[in-house]
Amino acid sequence: MESVGQLTGGIAHDFNNLLAVVSGNLELIEDAADNGRVRQFAAAARRATDRGAKLTAQLLAFSRQRILNPKLVSANQLISEFQELIRQAVGGSCEVKLRTDDRLWLCRVDPPLLETALLNLALNGRDAMPDGGVLEIETRNVVLDEGAVAGPGSYVKLSVTDSGCGMPPEVRDRVFEPFFTTKEVGKGTGLGLSMVYGFVRQSGGHVAVESAPGAGTMVALYLPKATQRPDAEVEAIQTQAIPGGSERILVVEDNEDILEVTSAMLTTFGYRVLCARNGAEAIQMLESGQEFELLFSDIVMPNGMNGVELAREARRLSKGIKILLTSGYARDVLERHGAVDEFPIIDKPYRLADLARQLWSILHEA
Ligand SMILES: Nc1ncnc2c1ncn2[C@@H]1O[C@H](COP(=O)(O)OP(=O)(O)OP(=O)(O)O)[C@@H](O)[C@H]1O
Ligand SMILES: [Mg+2]
């Protein structure tokens, strides 16, 4: 599983870069097109790249290379807000029952990913009950001691149980493998439980599956109990309009295509953009006495300096320079570079509009 994860992560990462280029260029076409039909085609193509990005996101989740954005979460509240969607997804022939513990602990997870995981489990339950049945979602606190598979500790246990066909042991043993599916071609991609597995493991938890043919299935997520208090949370503020500016930005990216799209887009928004293809080139430009308000750099660059080192050097050379870093890699990779708390990061592939918003807010920070 480890090596499949690494391989998958590598492919997904390259694919992500490619999608960023395609989607960025389509956005530029949309903006530049005078012809309504051209705009419409470009928009349709961009929506397809969004779906592609969702797929690679699941693969990155499996390989635990996805950047998580964990928040303190009440699983009960998340489930109660999400239950309508689950009911719609499973359809009228399946009854959805909730059994939630009122005194449930909080856990610290990425909320949209927990929703996706729940939805994947509910859809599997639906598929296992073609003639209808009961899907039960239960939450409770559990304390595991030494010897438990999940490891000792306090967990929020979130389980999804169906009264469906169940699985024989040889299927149950393979359910987390990416692309493992028993469904017909076109029905399942075999990524649902892979995503659940990767997401829960990356969140420090554990997934258990209990199933037998004819006896239904229970999938339980053990999510570590959160230790922080709820008032520690700071939510980001989203503005609707896409703001621009006239500041000078140094963009550093080793991928020629991404560099081109990004700089074209930032120019469209009024920024004065200079490009560098690696750390050394960027340092040269910073040392040449040119003034930059902001450095926007990729973190993982081949040979030589990475984005974090570059950012630190840029701060030394040019006192007030603002920094934004970007990466398609996950938190653990970034942690190795020491980047997680030091500099703001935008995930790849980014929507150009999101990049513009983030740049604006960094440039206008006090
Ligand atoms: N609740 C369940 N009951 C019976 N079998 C299940 C259940 N959940 C998963 N499985 C088995 O595990 C396999 C893998 O599940 P997974 O969710 O990863 O992929 P999928 O449902 O086949 O496709 P996808 O979720 O990508 O659309 C399924 O094809 C099915 O054989
Ligand atoms: Mg599935």
JSON list of N, CA and C in Angstrom, two decimals, residues 232-275:
[
{"chain": "A", "resi": 232, "resn": "ALA", "atom": "N", "xyz": [-10.02, 28.85, 19.30]},
{"chain": "A", "resi": 232, "resn": "ALA", "atom": "CA", "xyz": [-8.71, 29.07, 18.69]},
{"chain": "A", "resi": 232, "resn": "ALA", "atom": "C", "xyz": [-8.82, 29.24, 17.17]},
{"chain": "A", "resi": 233, "resn": "GLU", "atom": "N", "xyz": [-10.00, 28.92, 16.66]},
{"chain": "A", "resi": 233, "resn": "GLU", "atom": "CA", "xyz": [-10.16, 28.88, 15.19]},
{"chain": "A", "resi": 233, "resn": "GLU", "atom": "C", "xyz": [-10.30, 30.28, 14.57]},
{"chain": "A", "resi": 234, "resn": "VAL", "atom": "N", "xyz": [-9.60, 30.49, 13.46]},
{"chain": "A", "resi": 234, "resn": "VAL", "atom": "CA", "xyz": [-9.76, 31.73, 12.71]},
{"chain": "A", "resi": 234, "resn": "VAL", "atom": "C", "xyz": [-10.20, 31.38, 11.30]},
{"chain": "A", "resi": 235, "resn": "GLU", "atom": "N", "xyz": [-11.34, 31.87, 10.88]},
{"chain": "A", "resi": 235, "resn": "GLU", "atom": "CA", "xyz": [-11.84, 31.55, 9.54]},
{"chain": "A", "resi": 235, "resn": "GLU", "atom": "C", "xyz": [-11.41, 32.60, 8.53]},
{"chain": "A", "resi": 236, "resn": "ALA", "atom": "N", "xyz": [-11.12, 32.17, 7.33]},
{"chain": "A", "resi": 236, "resn": "ALA", "atom": "CA", "xyz": [-10.73, 33.10, 6.28]},
{"chain": "A", "resi": 236, "resn": "ALA", "atom": "C", "xyz": [-11.95, 33.86, 5.75]},
{"chain": "A", "resi": 237, "resn": "ILE", "atom": "N", "xyz": [-11.73, 35.10, 5.35]},
{"chain": "A", "resi": 237, "resn": "ILE", "atom": "CA", "xyz": [-12.83, 35.89, 4.80]},
{"chain": "A", "resi": 237, "resn": "ILE", "atom": "C", "xyz": [-12.73, 35.87, 3.28]},
{"chain": "A", "resi": 238, "resn": "GLN", "atom": "N", "xyz": [-13.82, 35.52, 2.61]},
{"chain": "A", "resi": 238, "resn": "GLN", "atom": "CA", "xyz": [-13.82, 35.45, 1.15]},
{"chain": "A", "resi": 238, "resn": "GLN", "atom": "C", "xyz": [-14.48, 36.70, 0.57]},
{"chain": "A", "resi": 239, "resn": "THR", "atom": "N", "xyz": [-13.77, 37.36, -0.31]},
{"chain": "A", "resi": 239, "resn": "THR", "atom": "CA", "xyz": [-14.40, 38.47, -1.00]},
{"chain": "A", "resi": 239, "resn": "THR", "atom": "C", "xyz": [-14.81, 38.02, -2.39]},
{"chain": "A", "resi": 240, "resn": "GLN", "atom": "N", "xyz": [-15.84, 38.60, -2.93]},
{"chain": "A", "resi": 240, "resn": "GLN", "atom": "CA", "xyz": [-16.35, 38.12, -4.22]},
{"chain": "A", "resi": 240, "resn": "GLN", "atom": "C", "xyz": [-15.59, 38.66, -5.43]},
{"chain": "A", "resi": 241, "resn": "ALA", "atom": "N", "xyz": [-15.37, 39.98, -5.45]},
{"chain": "A", "resi": 241, "resn": "ALA", "atom": "CA", "xyz": [-14.73, 40.58, -6.63]},
{"chain": "A", "resi": 241, "resn": "ALA", "atom": "C", "xyz": [-13.28, 40.13, -6.73]},
{"chain": "A", "resi": 242, "resn": "ILE", "atom": "N", "xyz": [-12.76, 40.09, -7.96]},
{"chain": "A", "resi": 242, "resn": "ILE", "atom": "CA", "xyz": [-11.36, 39.73, -8.13]},
{"chain": "A", "resi": 242, "resn": "ILE", "atom": "C", "xyz": [-10.54, 41.01, -8.19]},
{"chain": "A", "resi": 243, "resn": "PRO", "atom": "N", "xyz": [-9.76, 41.26, -7.16]},
{"chain": "A", "resi": 243, "resn": "PRO", "atom": "CA", "xyz": [-9.01, 42.51, -7.12]},
{"chain": "A", "resi": 243, "resn": "PRO", "atom": "C", "xyz": [-7.68, 42.39, -7.85]},
{"chain": "A", "resi": 244, "resn": "GLY", "atom": "N", "xyz": [-7.18, 43.50, -8.35]},
{"chain": "A", "resi": 244, "resn": "GLY", "atom": "CA", "xyz": [-5.87, 43.52, -8.99]},
{"chain": "A", "resi": 244, "resn": "GLY", "atom": "C", "xyz": [-5.00, 44.58, -8.33]},
{"chain": "A", "resi": 245, "resn": "GLY", "atom": "N", "xyz": [-3.86, 44.88, -8.95]},
{"chain": "A", "resi": 245, "resn": "GLY", "atom": "CA", "xyz": [-2.98, 45.89, -8.38]},
{"chain": "A", "resi": 245, "resn": "GLY", "atom": "C", "xyz": [-1.90, 46.23, -9.38]},
{"chain": "A", "resi": 246, "resn": "SER", "atom": "N", "xyz": [-0.97, 47.10, -8.97]},
{"chain": "A", "resi": 246, "resn": "SER", "atom": "CA", "xyz": [0.09, 47.48, -9.91]},
{"chain": "A", "resi": 246, "resn": "SER", "atom": "C", "xyz": [1.45, 47.19, -9.30]},
{"chain": "A", "resi": 247, "resn": "GLU", "atom": "N", "xyz": [1.47, 46.38, -8.24]},
{"chain": "A", "resi": 247, "resn": "GLU", "atom": "CA", "xyz": [2.73, 46.07, -7.58]},
{"chain": "A", "resi": 247, "resn": "GLU", "atom": "C", "xyz": [3.64, 45.22, -8.47]},
{"chain": "A", "resi": 248, "resn": "ARG", "atom": "N", "xyz": [4.92, 45.22, -8.11]},
{"chain": "A", "resi": 248, "resn": "ARG", "atom": "CA", "xyz": [5.88, 44.39, -8.85]},
{"chain": "A", "resi": 248, "resn": "ARG", "atom": "C", "xyz": [5.99, 43.03, -8.17]},
{"chain": "A", "resi": 249, "resn": "ILE", "atom": "N", "xyz": [5.79, 41.98, -8.96]},
{"chain": "A", "resi": 249, "resn": "ILE", "atom": "CA", "xyz": [5.81, 40.63, -8.41]},
{"chain": "A", "resi": 249, "resn": "ILE", "atom": "C", "xyz": [6.87, 39.80, -9.12]},
{"chain": "A", "resi": 250, "resn": "LEU", "atom": "N", "xyz": [7.65, 39.09, -8.33]},
{"chain": "A", "resi": 250, "resn": "LEU", "atom": "CA", "xyz": [8.63, 38.17, -8.90]},
{"chain": "A", "resi": 250, "resn": "LEU", "atom": "C", "xyz": [8.05, 36.76, -8.82]},
{"chain": "A", "resi": 251, "resn": "VAL", "atom": "N", "xyz": [7.84, 36.15, -9.99]},
{"chain": "A", "resi": 251, "resn": "VAL", "atom": "CA", "xyz": [7.26, 34.82, -10.03]},
{"chain": "A", "resi": 251, "resn": "VAL", "atom": "C", "xyz": [8.36, 33.80, -10.32]},
{"chain": "A", "resi": 252, "resn": "VAL", "atom": "N", "xyz": [8.47, 32.79, -9.45]},
{"chain": "A", "resi": 252, "resn": "VAL", "atom": "CA", "xyz": [9.51, 31.78, -9.64]},
{"chain": "A", "resi": 252, "resn": "VAL", "atom": "C", "xyz": [8.86, 30.41, -9.79]},
{"chain": "A", "resi": 253, "resn": "GLU", "atom": "N", "xyz": [9.11, 29.78, -10.92]},
{"chain": "A", "resi": 253, "resn": "GLU", "atom": "CA", "xyz": [8.46, 28.50, -11.21]},
{"chain": "A", "resi": 253, "resn": "GLU", "atom": "C", "xyz": [9.32, 27.78, -12.24]},
{"chain": "A", "resi": 254, "resn": "ASP", "atom": "N", "xyz": [9.60, 26.49, -11.98]},
{"chain": "A", "resi": 254, "resn": "ASP", "atom": "CA", "xyz": [10.47, 25.78, -12.92]},
{"chain": "A", "resi": 254, "resn": "ASP", "atom": "C", "xyz": [9.71, 25.25, -14.13]},
{"chain": "A", "resi": 255, "resn": "ASN", "atom": "N", "xyz": [8.39, 25.16, -14.00]},
{"chain": "A", "resi": 255, "resn": "ASN", "atom": "CA", "xyz": [7.60, 24.67, -15.12]},
{"chain": "A", "resi": 255, "resn": "ASN", "atom": "C", "xyz": [7.24, 25.85, -16.04]},
{"chain": "A", "resi": 256, "resn": "GLU", "atom": "N", "xyz": [7.84, 25.80, -17.23]},
{"chain": "A", "resi": 256, "resn": "GLU", "atom": "CA", "xyz": [7.73, 26.87, -18.22]},
{"chain": "A", "resi": 256, "resn": "GLU", "atom": "C", "xyz": [6.26, 27.27, -18.48]},
{"chain": "A", "resi": 257, "resn": "ASP", "atom": "N", "xyz": [5.40, 26.27, -18.67]},
{"chain": "A", "resi": 257, "resn": "ASP", "atom": "CA", "xyz": [4.01, 26.54, -19.04]},
{"chain": "A", "resi": 257, "resn": "ASP", "atom": "C", "xyz": [3.25, 27.23, -17.90]},
{"chain": "A", "resi": 258, "resn": "ILE", "atom": "N", "xyz": [3.43, 26.70, -16.69]},
{"chain": "A", "resi": 258, "resn": "ILE", "atom": "CA", "xyz": [2.75, 27.31, -15.54]},
{"chain": "A", "resi": 258, "resn": "ILE", "atom": "C", "xyz": [3.22, 28.74, -15.37]},
{"chain": "A", "resi": 259, "resn": "LEU", "atom": "N", "xyz": [4.54, 28.93, -15.55]},
{"chain": "A", "resi": 259, "resn": "LEU", "atom": "CA", "xyz": [5.13, 30.26, -15.41]},
{"chain": "A", "resi": 259, "resn": "LEU", "atom": "C", "xyz": [4.47, 31.24, -16.39]},
{"chain": "A", "resi": 260, "resn": "GLU", "atom": "N", "xyz": [4.32, 30.77, -17.61]},
{"chain": "A", "resi": 260, "resn": "GLU", "atom": "CA", "xyz": [3.77, 31.63, -18.66]},
{"chain": "A", "resi": 260, "resn": "GLU", "atom": "C", "xyz": [2.32, 32.02, -18.35]},
{"chain": "A", "resi": 261, "resn": "VAL", "atom": "N", "xyz": [1.50, 31.02, -18.00]},
{"chain": "A", "resi": 261, "resn": "VAL", "atom": "CA", "xyz": [0.10, 31.30, -17.70]},
{"chain": "A", "resi": 261, "resn": "VAL", "atom": "C", "xyz": [-0.04, 32.24, -16.51]},
{"chain": "A", "resi": 262, "resn": "THR", "atom": "N", "xyz": [0.73, 31.93, -15.47]},
{"chain": "A", "resi": 262, "resn": "THR", "atom": "CA", "xyz": [0.62, 32.74, -14.26]},
{"chain": "A", "resi": 262, "resn": "THR", "atom": "C", "xyz": [1.01, 34.18, -14.53]},
{"chain": "A", "resi": 263, "resn": "SER", "atom": "N", "xyz": [2.11, 34.36, -15.25]},
{"chain": "A", "resi": 263, "resn": "SER", "atom": "CA", "xyz": [2.55, 35.75, -15.45]},
{"chain": "A", "resi": 263, "resn": "SER", "atom": "C", "xyz": [1.59, 36.48, -16.38]},
{"chain": "A", "resi": 264, "resn": "ALA", "atom": "N", "xyz": [1.04, 35.77, -17.38]},
{"chain": "A", "resi": 264, "resn": "ALA", "atom": "CA", "xyz": [0.07, 36.41, -18.27]},
{"chain": "A", "resi": 264, "resn": "ALA", "atom": "C", "xyz": [-1.14, 36.87, -17.47]},
{"chain": "A", "resi": 265, "resn": "MET", "atom": "N", "xyz": [-1.57, 36.01, -16.55]},
{"chain": "A", "resi": 265, "resn": "MET", "atom": "CA", "xyz": [-2.76, 36.32, -15.77]},
{"chain": "A", "resi": 265, "resn": "MET", "atom": "C", "xyz": [-2.52, 37.49, -14.82]},
{"chain": "A", "resi": 266, "resn": "LEU", "atom": "N", "xyz": [-1.36, 37.46, -14.17]},
{"chain": "A", "resi": 266, "resn": "LEU", "atom": "CA", "xyz": [-1.08, 38.54, -13.22]},
{"chain": "A", "resi": 266, "resn": "LEU", "atom": "C", "xyz": [-0.94, 39.87, -13.95]},
{"chain": "A", "resi": 267, "resn": "THR", "atom": "N", "xyz": [-0.39, 39.83, -15.17]},
{"chain": "A", "resi": 267, "resn": "THR", "atom": "CA", "xyz": [-0.29, 41.04, -15.98]},
{"chain": "A", "resi": 267, "resn": "THR", "atom": "C", "xyz": [-1.68, 41.57, -16.31]},
{"chain": "A", "resi": 268, "resn": "THR", "atom": "N", "xyz": [-2.59, 40.65, -16.64]},
{"chain": "A", "resi": 268, "resn": "THR", "atom": "CA", "xyz": [-3.97, 41.05, -16.92]},
{"chain": "A", "resi": 268, "resn": "THR", "atom": "C", "xyz": [-4.57, 41.81, -15.74]},
{"chain": "A", "resi": 269, "resn": "PHE", "atom": "N", "xyz": [-4.18, 41.39, -14.53]},
{"chain": "A", "resi": 269, "resn": "PHE", "atom": "CA", "xyz": [-4.73, 42.05, -13.35]},
{"chain": "A", "resi": 269, "resn": "PHE", "atom": "C", "xyz": [-3.97, 43.32, -12.98]},
{"chain": "A", "resi": 270, "resn": "GLY", "atom": "N", "xyz": [-3.04, 43.71, -13.84]},
{"chain": "A", "resi": 270, "resn": "GLY", "atom": "CA", "xyz": [-2.38, 45.00, -13.64]},
{"chain": "A", "resi": 270, "resn": "GLY", "atom": "C", "xyz": [-1.02, 44.92, -12.98]},
{"chain": "A", "resi": 271, "resn": "TYR", "atom": "N", "xyz": [-0.64, 43.74, -12.48]},
{"chain": "A", "resi": 271, "resn": "TYR", "atom": "CA", "xyz": [0.64, 43.64, -11.78]},
{"chain": "A", "resi": 271, "resn": "TYR", "atom": "C", "xyz": [1.80, 43.73, -12.77]},
{"chain": "A", "resi": 272, "resn": "ARG", "atom": "N", "xyz": [2.93, 44.21, -12.29]},
{"chain": "A", "resi": 272, "resn": "ARG", "atom": "CA", "xyz": [4.14, 44.21, -13.10]},
{"chain": "A", "resi": 272, "resn": "ARG", "atom": "C", "xyz": [4.95, 42.97, -12.72]},
{"chain": "A", "resi": 273, "resn": "VAL", "atom": "N", "xyz": [5.09, 42.07, -13.68]},
{"chain": "A", "resi": 273, "resn": "VAL", "atom": "CA", "xyz": [5.59, 40.74, -13.37]},
{"chain": "A", "resi": 273, "resn": "VAL", "atom": "C", "xyz": [6.97, 40.49, -13.96]},
{"chain": "A", "resi": 274, "resn": "LEU", "atom": "N", "xyz": [7.87, 39.94, -13.16]},
{"chain": "A", "resi": 274, "resn": "LEU", "atom": "CA", "xyz": [9.13, 39.43, -13.68]},
{"chain": "A", "resi": 274, "resn": "LEU", "atom": "C", "xyz": [9.22, 37.95, -13.32]},
{"chain": "A", "resi": 275, "resn": "CYS", "atom": "N", "xyz": [9.84, 37.19, -14.20]},
{"chain": "A", "resi": 275, "resn": "CYS", "atom": "CA", "xyz": [9.85, 35.74, -14.02]},
{"chain": "A", "resi": 275, "resn": "CYS", "atom": "C", "xyz": [11.26, 35.22, -13.81]}
]
